[in-house]
Short mmCIF file of C-alpha atoms in Angstrom, two decimals:
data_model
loop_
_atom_site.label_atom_id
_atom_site.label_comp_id
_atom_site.label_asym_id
_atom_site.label_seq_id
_atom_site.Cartn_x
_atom_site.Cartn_y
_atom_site.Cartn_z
CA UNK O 127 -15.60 -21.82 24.13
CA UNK O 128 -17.07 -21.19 20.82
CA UNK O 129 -15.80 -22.80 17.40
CA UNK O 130 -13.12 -20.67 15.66
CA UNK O 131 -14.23 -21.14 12.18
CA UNK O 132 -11.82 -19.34 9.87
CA UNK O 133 -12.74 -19.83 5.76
CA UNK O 134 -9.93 -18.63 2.98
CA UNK O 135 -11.07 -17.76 -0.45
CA UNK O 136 -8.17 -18.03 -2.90
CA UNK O 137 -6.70 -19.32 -5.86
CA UNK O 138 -4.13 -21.93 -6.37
CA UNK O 139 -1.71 -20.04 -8.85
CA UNK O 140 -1.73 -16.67 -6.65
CA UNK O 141 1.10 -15.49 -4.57
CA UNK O 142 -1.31 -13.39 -2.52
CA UNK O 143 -3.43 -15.86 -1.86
CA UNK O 144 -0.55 -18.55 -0.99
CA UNK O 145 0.97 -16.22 1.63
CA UNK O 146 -2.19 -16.29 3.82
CA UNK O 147 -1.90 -20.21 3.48
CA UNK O 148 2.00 -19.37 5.03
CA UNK O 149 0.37 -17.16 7.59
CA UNK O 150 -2.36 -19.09 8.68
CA UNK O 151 0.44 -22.40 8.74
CA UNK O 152 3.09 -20.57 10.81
CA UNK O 153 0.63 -20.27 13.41
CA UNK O 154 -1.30 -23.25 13.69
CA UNK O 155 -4.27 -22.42 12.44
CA UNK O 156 -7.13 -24.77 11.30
CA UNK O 157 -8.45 -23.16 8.05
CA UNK O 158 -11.33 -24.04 5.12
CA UNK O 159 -9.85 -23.63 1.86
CA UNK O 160 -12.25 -23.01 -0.77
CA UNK O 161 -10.84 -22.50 -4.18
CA UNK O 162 -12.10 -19.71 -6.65
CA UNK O 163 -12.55 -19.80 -10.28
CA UNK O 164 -11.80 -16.37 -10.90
CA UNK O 165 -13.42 -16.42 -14.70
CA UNK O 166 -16.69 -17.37 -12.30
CA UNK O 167 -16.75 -15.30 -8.89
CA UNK O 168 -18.55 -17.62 -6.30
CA UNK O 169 -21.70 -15.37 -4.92
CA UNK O 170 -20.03 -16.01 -1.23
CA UNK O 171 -16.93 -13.91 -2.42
CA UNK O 172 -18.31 -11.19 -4.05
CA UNK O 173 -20.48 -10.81 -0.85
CA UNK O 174 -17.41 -10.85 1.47
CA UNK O 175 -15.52 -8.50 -1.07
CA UNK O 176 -17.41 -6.29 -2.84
CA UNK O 177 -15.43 -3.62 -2.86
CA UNK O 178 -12.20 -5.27 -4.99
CA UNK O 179 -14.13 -8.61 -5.70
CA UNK O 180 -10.78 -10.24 -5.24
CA UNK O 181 -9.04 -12.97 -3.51
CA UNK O 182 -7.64 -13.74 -1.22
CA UNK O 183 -10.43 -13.14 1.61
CA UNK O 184 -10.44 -14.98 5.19
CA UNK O 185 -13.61 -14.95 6.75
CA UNK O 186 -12.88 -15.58 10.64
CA UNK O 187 -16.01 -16.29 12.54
CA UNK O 188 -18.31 -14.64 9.55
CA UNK O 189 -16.33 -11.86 8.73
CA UNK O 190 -14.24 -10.73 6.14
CA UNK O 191 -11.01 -9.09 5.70
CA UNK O 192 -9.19 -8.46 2.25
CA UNK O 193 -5.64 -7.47 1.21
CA UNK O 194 -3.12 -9.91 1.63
CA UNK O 195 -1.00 -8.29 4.02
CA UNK O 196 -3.65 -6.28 5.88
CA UNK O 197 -4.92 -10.20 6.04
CA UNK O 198 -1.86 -11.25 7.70
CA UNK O 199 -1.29 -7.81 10.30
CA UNK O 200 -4.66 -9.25 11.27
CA UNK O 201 -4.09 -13.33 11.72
CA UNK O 202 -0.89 -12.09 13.61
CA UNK O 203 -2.61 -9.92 16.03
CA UNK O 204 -5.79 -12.17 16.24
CA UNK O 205 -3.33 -15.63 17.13
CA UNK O 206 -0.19 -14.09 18.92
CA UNK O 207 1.89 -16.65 19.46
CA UNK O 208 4.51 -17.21 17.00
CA UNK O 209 4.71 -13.58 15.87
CA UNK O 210 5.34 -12.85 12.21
CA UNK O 211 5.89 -9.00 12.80
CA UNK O 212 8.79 -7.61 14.99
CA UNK O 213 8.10 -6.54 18.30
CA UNK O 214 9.76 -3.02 17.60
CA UNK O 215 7.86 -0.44 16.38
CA UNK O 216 10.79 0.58 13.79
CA UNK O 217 11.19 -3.15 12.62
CA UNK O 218 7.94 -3.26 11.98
CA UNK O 219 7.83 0.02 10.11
CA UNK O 220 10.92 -1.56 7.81
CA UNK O 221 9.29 -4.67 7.19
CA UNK O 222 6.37 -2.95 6.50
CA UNK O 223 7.73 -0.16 4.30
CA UNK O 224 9.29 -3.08 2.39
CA UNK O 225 6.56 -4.94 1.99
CA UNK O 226 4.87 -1.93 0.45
CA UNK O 227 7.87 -1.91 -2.13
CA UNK O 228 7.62 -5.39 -3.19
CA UNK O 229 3.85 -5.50 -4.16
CA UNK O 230 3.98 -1.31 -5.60
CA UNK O 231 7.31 -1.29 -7.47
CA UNK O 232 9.08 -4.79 -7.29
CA UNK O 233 5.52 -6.99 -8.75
CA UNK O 234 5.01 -4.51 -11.84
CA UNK O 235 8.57 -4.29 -12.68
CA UNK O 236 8.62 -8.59 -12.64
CA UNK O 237 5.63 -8.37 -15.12
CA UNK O 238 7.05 -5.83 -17.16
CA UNK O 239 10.28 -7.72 -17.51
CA UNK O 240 7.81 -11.24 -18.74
CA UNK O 241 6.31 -9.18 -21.43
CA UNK O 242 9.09 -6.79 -22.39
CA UNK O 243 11.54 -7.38 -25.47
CA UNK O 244 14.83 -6.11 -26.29
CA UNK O 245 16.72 -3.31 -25.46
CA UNK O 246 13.25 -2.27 -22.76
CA UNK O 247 13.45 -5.37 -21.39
CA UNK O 248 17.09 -5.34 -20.64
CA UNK O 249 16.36 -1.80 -19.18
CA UNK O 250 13.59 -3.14 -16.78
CA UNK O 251 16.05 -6.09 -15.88
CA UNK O 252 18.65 -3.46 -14.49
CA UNK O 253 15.75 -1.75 -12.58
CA UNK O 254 14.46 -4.44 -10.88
CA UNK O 255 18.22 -5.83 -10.00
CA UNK O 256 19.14 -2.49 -8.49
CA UNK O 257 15.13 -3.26 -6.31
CA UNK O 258 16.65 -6.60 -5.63
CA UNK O 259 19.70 -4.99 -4.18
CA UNK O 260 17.85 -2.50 -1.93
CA UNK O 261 16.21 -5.88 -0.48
CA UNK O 262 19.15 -7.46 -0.01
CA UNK O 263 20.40 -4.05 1.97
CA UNK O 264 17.41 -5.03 4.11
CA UNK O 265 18.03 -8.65 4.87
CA UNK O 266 22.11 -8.22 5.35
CA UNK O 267 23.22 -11.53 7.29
CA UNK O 268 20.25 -12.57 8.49
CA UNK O 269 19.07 -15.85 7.85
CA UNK O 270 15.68 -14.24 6.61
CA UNK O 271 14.37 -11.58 6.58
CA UNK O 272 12.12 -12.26 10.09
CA UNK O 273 15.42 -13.04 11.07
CA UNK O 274 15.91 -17.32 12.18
CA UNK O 275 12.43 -17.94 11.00
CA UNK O 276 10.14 -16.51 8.29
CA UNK O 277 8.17 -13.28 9.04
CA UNK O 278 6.45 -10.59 7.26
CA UNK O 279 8.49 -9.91 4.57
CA UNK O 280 9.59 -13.32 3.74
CA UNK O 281 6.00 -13.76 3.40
CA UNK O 282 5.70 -11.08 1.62
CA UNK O 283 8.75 -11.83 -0.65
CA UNK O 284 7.32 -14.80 -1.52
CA UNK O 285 6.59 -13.63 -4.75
CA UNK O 286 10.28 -13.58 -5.72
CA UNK O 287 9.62 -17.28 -6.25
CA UNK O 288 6.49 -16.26 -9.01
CA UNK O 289 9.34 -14.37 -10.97
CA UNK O 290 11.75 -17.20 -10.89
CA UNK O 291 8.99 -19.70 -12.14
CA UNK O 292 8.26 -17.41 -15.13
CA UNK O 293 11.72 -16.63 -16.00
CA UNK O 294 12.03 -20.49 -16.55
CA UNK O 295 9.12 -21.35 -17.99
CA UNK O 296 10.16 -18.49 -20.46
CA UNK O 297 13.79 -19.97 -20.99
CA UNK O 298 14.83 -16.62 -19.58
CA UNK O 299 18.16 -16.19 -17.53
CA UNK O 300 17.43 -15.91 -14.15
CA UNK O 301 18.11 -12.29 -12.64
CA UNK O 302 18.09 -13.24 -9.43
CA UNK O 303 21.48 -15.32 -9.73
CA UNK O 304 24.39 -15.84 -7.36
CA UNK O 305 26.95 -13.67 -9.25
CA UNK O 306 25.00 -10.77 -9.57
CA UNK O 307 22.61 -11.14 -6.24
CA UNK O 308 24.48 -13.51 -3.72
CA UNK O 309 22.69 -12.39 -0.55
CA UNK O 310 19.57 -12.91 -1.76
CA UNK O 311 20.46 -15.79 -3.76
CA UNK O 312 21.03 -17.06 -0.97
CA UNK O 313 17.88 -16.72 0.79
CA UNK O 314 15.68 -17.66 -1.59
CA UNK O 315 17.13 -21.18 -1.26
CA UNK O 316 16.49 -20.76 2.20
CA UNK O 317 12.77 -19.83 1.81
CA UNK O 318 12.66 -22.70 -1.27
CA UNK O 319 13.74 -25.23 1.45
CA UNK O 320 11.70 -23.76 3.91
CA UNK O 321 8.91 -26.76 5.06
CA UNK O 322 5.92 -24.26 5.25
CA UNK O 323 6.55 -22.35 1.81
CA UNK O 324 7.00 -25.72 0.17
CA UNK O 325 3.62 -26.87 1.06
CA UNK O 326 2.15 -23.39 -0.31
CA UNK O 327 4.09 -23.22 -3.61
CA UNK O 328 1.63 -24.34 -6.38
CA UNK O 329 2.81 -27.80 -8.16
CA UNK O 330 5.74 -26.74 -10.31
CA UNK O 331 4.50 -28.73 -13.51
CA UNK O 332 1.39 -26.95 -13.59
CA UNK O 333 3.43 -23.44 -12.49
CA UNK O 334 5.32 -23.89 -15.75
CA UNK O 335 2.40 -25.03 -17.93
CA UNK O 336 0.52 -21.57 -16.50
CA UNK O 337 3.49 -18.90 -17.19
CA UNK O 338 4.25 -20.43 -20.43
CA UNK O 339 0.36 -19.98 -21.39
CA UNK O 340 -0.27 -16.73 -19.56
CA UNK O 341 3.60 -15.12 -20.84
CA UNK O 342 4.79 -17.49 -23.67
CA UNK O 343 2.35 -15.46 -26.35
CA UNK O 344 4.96 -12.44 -26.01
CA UNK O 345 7.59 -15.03 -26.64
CA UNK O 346 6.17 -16.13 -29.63
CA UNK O 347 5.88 -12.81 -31.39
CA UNK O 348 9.69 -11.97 -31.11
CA UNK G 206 15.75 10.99 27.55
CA UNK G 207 15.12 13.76 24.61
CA UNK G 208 13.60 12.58 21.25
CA UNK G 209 14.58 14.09 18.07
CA UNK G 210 11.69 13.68 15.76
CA UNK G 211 12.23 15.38 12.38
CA UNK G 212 9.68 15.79 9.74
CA UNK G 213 10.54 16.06 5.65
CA UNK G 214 7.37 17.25 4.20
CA UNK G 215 6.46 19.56 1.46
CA UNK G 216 3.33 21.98 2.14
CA UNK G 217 1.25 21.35 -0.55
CA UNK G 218 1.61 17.68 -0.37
CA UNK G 219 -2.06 15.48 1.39
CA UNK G 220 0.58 13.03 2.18
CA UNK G 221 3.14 15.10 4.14
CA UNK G 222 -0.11 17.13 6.20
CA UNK G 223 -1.34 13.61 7.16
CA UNK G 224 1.89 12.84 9.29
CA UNK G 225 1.40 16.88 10.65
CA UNK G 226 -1.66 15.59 11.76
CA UNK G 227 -0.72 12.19 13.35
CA UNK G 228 1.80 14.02 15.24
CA UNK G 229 -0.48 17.26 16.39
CA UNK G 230 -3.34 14.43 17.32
CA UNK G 231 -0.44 12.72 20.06
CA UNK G 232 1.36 16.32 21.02
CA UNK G 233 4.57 14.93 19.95
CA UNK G 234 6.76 17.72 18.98
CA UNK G 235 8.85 17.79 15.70
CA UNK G 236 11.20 19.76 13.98
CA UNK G 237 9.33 20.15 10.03
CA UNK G 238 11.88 20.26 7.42
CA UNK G 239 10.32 21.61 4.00
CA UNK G 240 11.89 20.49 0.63
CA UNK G 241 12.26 21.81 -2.37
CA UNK G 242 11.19 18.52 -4.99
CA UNK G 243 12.91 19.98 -7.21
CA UNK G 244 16.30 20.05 -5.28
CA UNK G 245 15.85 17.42 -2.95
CA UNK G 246 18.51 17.77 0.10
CA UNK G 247 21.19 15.44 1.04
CA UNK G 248 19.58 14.66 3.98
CA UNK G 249 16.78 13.68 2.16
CA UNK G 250 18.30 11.72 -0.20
CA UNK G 251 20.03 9.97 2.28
CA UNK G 252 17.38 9.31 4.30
CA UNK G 253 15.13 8.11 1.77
CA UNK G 254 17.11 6.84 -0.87
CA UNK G 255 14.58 3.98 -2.23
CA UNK G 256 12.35 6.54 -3.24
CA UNK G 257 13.97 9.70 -2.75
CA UNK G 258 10.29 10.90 -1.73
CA UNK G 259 8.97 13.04 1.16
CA UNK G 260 7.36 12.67 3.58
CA UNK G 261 9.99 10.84 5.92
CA UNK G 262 9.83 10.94 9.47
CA UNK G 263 13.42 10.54 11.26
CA UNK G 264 13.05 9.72 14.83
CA UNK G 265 16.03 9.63 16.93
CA UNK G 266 17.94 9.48 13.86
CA UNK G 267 16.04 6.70 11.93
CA UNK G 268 14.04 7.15 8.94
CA UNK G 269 10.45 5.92 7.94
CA UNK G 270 8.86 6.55 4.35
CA UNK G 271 5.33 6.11 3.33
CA UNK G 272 3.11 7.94 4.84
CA UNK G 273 0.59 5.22 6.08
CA UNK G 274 3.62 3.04 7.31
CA UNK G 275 4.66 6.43 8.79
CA UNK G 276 1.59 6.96 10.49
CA UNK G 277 1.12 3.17 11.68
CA UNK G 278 5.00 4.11 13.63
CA UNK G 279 3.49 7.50 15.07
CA UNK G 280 0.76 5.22 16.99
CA UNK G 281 2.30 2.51 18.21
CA UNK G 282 5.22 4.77 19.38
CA UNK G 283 3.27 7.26 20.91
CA UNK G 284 0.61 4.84 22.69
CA UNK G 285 -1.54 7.86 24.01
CA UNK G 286 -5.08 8.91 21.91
CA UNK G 287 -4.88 6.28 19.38
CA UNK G 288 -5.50 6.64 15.84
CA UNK G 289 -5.69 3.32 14.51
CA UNK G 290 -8.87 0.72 16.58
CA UNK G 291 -7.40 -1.48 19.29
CA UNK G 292 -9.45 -4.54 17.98
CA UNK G 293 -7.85 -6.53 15.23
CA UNK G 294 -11.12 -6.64 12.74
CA UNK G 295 -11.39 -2.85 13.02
CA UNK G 296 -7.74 -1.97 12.26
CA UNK G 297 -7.77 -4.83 9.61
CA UNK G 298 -10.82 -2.39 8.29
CA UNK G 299 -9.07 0.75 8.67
CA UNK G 300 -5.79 -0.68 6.97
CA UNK G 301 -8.04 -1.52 4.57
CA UNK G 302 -10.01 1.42 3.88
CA UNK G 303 -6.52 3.72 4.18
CA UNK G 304 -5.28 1.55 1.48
CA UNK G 305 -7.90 1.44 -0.84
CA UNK G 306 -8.31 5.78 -0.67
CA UNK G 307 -4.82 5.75 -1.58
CA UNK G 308 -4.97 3.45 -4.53
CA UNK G 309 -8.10 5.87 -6.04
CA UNK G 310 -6.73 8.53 -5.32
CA UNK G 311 -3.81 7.72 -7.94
CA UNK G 312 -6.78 6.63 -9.90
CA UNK G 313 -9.04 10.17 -9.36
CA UNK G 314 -5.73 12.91 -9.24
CA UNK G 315 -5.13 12.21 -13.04
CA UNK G 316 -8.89 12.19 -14.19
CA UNK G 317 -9.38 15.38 -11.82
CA UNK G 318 -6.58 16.89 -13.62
CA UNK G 319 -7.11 16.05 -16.97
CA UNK G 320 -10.48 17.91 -15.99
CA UNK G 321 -9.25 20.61 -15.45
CA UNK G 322 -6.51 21.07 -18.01
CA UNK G 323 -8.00 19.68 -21.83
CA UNK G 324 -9.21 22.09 -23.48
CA UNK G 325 -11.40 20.22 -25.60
CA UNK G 326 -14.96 19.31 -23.84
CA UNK G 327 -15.12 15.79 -24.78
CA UNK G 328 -12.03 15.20 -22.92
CA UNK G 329 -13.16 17.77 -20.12
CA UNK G 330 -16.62 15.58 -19.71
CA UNK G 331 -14.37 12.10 -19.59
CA UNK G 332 -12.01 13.43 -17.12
CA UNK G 333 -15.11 14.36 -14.51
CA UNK G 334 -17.12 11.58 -15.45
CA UNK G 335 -13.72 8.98 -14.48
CA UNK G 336 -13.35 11.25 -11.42
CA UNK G 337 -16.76 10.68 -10.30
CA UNK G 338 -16.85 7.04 -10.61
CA UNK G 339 -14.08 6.50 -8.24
CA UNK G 340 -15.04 9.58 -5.91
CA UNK G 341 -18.31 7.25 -6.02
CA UNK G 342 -17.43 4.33 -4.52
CA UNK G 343 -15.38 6.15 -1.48
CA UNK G 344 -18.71 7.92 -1.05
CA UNK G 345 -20.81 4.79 -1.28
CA UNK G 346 -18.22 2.71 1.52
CA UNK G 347 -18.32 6.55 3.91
CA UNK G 348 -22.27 6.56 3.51
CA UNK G 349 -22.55 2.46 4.91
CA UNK G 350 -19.16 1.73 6.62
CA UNK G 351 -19.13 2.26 10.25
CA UNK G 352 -14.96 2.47 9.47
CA UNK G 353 -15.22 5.49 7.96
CA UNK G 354 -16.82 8.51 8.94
CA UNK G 355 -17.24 8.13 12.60
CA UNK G 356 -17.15 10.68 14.85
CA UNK G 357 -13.49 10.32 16.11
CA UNK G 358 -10.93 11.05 13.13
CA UNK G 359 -8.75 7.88 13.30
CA UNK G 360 -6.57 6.78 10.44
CA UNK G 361 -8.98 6.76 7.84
CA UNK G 362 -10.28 9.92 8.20
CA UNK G 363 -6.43 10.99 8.16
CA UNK G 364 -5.71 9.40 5.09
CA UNK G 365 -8.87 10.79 3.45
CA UNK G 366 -8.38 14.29 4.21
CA UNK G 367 -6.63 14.23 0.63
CA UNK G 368 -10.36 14.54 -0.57
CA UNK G 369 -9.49 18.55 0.30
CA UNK G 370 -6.90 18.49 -2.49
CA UNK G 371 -9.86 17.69 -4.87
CA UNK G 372 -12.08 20.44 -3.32
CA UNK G 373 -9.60 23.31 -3.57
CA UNK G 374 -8.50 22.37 -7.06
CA UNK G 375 -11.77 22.40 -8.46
CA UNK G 376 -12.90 25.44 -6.57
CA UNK G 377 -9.74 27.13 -8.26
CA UNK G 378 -10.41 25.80 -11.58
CA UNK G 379 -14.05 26.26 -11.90
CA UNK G 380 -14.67 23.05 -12.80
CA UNK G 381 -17.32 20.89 -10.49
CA UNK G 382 -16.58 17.45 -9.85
CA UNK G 383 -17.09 16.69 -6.19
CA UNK G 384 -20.64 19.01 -5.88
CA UNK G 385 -22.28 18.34 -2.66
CA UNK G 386 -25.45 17.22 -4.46
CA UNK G 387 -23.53 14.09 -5.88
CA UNK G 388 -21.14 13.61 -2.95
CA UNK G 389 -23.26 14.62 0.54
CA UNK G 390 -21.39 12.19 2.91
CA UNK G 391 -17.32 13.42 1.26
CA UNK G 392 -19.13 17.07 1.48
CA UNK G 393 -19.82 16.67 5.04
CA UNK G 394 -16.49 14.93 5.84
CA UNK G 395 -14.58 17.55 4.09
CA UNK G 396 -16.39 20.33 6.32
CA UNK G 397 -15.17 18.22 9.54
CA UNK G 398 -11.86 18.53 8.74
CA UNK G 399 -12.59 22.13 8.22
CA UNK G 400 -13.81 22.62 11.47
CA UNK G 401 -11.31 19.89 13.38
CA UNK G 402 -9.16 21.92 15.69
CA UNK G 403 -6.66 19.51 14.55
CA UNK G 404 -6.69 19.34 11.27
CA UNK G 405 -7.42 22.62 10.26
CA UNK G 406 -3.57 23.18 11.67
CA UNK G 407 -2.65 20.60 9.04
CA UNK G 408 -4.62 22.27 5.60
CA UNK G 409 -2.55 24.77 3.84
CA UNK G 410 -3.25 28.05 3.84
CA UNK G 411 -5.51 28.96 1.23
CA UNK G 412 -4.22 31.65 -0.43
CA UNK G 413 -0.66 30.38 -1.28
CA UNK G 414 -2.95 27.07 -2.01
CA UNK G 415 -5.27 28.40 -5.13
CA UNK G 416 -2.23 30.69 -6.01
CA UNK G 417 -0.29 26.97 -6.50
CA UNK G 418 -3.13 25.37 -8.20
CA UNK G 419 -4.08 28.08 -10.58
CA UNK G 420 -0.23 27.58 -11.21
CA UNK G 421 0.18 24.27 -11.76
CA UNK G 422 -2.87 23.28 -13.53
CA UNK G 423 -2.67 26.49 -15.33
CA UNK G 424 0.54 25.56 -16.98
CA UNK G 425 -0.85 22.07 -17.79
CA UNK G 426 -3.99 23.38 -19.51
CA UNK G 427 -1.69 26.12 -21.58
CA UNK G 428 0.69 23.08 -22.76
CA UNK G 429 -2.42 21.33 -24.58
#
């Protein structure tokens, strides 16, 4: 049987790039990591993405596929066992659909709320507590969202955790608190404690150091 | 066992035809539902209350939004004449390619209409010349791609039939920004929709369709 030989371009600080690491973990899967330097695009992956020139890209067997959750529909149909989508075609739709809402509505409305000050920020804080709520509609008593172990939309919801690093590295109060969002509250401990999503968090310290470089500037002009 | 499949669509909308289309291509009959966007129904609301958007499909009394999540339901529901590849590096591509006409066209719809509407010609010339550079690279991936452009229309195809918006509007408003000499390959796709006993169900008629645009993008160009 020949080689699998399955290659991930990504960077260490990306959310989109760490849930193909949780993907490609949940299943078992032997991977090359190579690490990008996106101020200095390596010539392999601007040949295996030219169209968006952006990570993350996993290259199985020589070829390419980009988008991090088109990424991981295809390392979940490619290695079956230990399915990350539903079964059900309706499940799937949901944890699709909401997938879709955390990277279109929930990611710009975190980075608005880094950036914003005052009386707009407070405003994008309500919107993206009423978002959280919808999710938490979603997850109801399940232990996540994939139900007793992680699956597309925890993975997908991973970027939660981005939000909650910049809100402290910011000395922000964090929105997503127990009083105000229990249910998910409560699962993001979960997913925090979670053994895969541990190993493909980046190294707090340097999280911090990032978000208070990359978001601190706005900070410092209030 | 009798399924209930209910579409919320509005006529004029690319996004609402594509799920027409999905459903025509697997026979699956449906009950079409058109809304007013300006007085959105209960049952609309209630059925899509994230983003209060059409279209929605409701299938034995559940709801699905977004039209590409829509359409991935529609095939793996209805197994028969499938739109999306059975191998998982061609529906990674098509998922891909869907996506990525999607995010241009939220990219190309403004510049198109900005186009058509400014009345000054600098702002004219910007609006086509932004246009064309994303039209570009759709027509640069259709010309080399094997995932696009193939002779069965699959999902892609689908989700590019939006390209007709572009063709209408700019036939309406005189104003040329996807010409056949700069855009053979979308040209040529365009006409296969045209001819598609399919999808030619799914366009909307023409004359309520220039009658709407002259409307809309009339009242835009008289507001500047």
């Amino acid at each position: 049987m020949a080689e699998e030989e399955v290659k991930l371009f990504g960077t260490w600080a990306s959310p989109v790039s760490r849930r193909i690491e949780v993907a490609l973990k949940l299943k078992g899967v032997q991977y090359e990591y190579i690490e990008e330097d996106l101020t200095n695009k390596s010539p392999a992956l601007l040949n295996y993405n030219p169209v968006n020139k952006q990570i993350p890209v996993l290259v199985h067997n020589g070829k390419p596929v980009a988008e991090s959750l088109v990424i991981i529909e295809y390392i979940d149909e490619t290695w079956k066992h230990n399915p990350i989508l539903p079964a059900d075609p309706y499940e799937r739709a949901m944890a699709r659909f909401w997938a879709k809402y955390i990277d279109e509505k929930f990611w710009p409305a975190a980075m608005k709320i880094v950036v914003a000050k005052g009386e707009e920020q407070k405003g994008e804080i309500d919107e993206i507590q009423q978002q959280m709520k919808n999710l938490e509609g979603e997850l109801k008593e399940k232990k996540f969202f994939g139900g007793e172990s992680l699956g597309f939309l925890d993975i997908a919801a991973n970027i939660i955790i981005w939000l909650v690093v910049a809100q402290e590295a910011l000395g922000m109060d964090q929105i997503l608190n127990e009083e105000k969002l229990p249910v998910l509250y409560g699962w993001l401990q979960r997913l925090l404690d979670d053994a895969v999503i541990k190993e493909c968090v980046p190294p707090k310290d340097r999280h911090l150091d990032l978000c208070k470089v990359k978001f601190g500037s706005s900070i410092a002009s209030k | 066992m009798a399924e209930e499949v209910k579409l919320f669509g509005k006529w004029i909308s690319p996004f609402s035809r594509r799920i027409e289309v999905a459903l025509k291509l697997k026979g699956v009959e449906y009950e079409y539902i058109e809304e007013d966007l300006f007085n959105k129904s209960p049952a609309l609301l209630n059925y899509n209350p994230v983003h209060k958007k059409i279209p929605v499909l409701v299938h034995n009394g559940k709801p699905i939004a977004e039209s590409l999540v829509i359409m991935e339901y529609i095939d793996e529901t209805w197994k028969h004449n499938p739109i999306l590849p059975i191998d998982p590096f061609e529906k990674a591509m098509a998922r891909f390619w869907a996506k990525f006409i999607d995010d241009k066209f939220w990219a190309i719809w403004p510049a198109v209409k900005k186009a058509m509407t400014s009345s000054g010609e600098k702002e004219r010339e910007e609006g086509i010349e932004e246009a064309q550079l994303h039209l570009n690279t759709l027509e640069t991936q259709l010309k080399e791609k094997k995932f696009f452009g193939g002779e069965r229309l699959g999902f892609v195809e689908i989700s590019a039939s939006l390209i007709i918006w572009i063709v209408v509007s700019q036939e309406v408003m005189g104003v040329e920004i996807l010409t056949q000499e700069k855009f053979p390959a979308l040209h040529k796709l365009t006409q296969k929709f045209v001819d598609d006993d399919v999808f030619k169900q799914c366009v909307p008629p023409w004359e309520p369709m220039v009658a709407y645009f002259k409307a809309q993008l009339g009242v835009l160009a008289a507001s500047k």
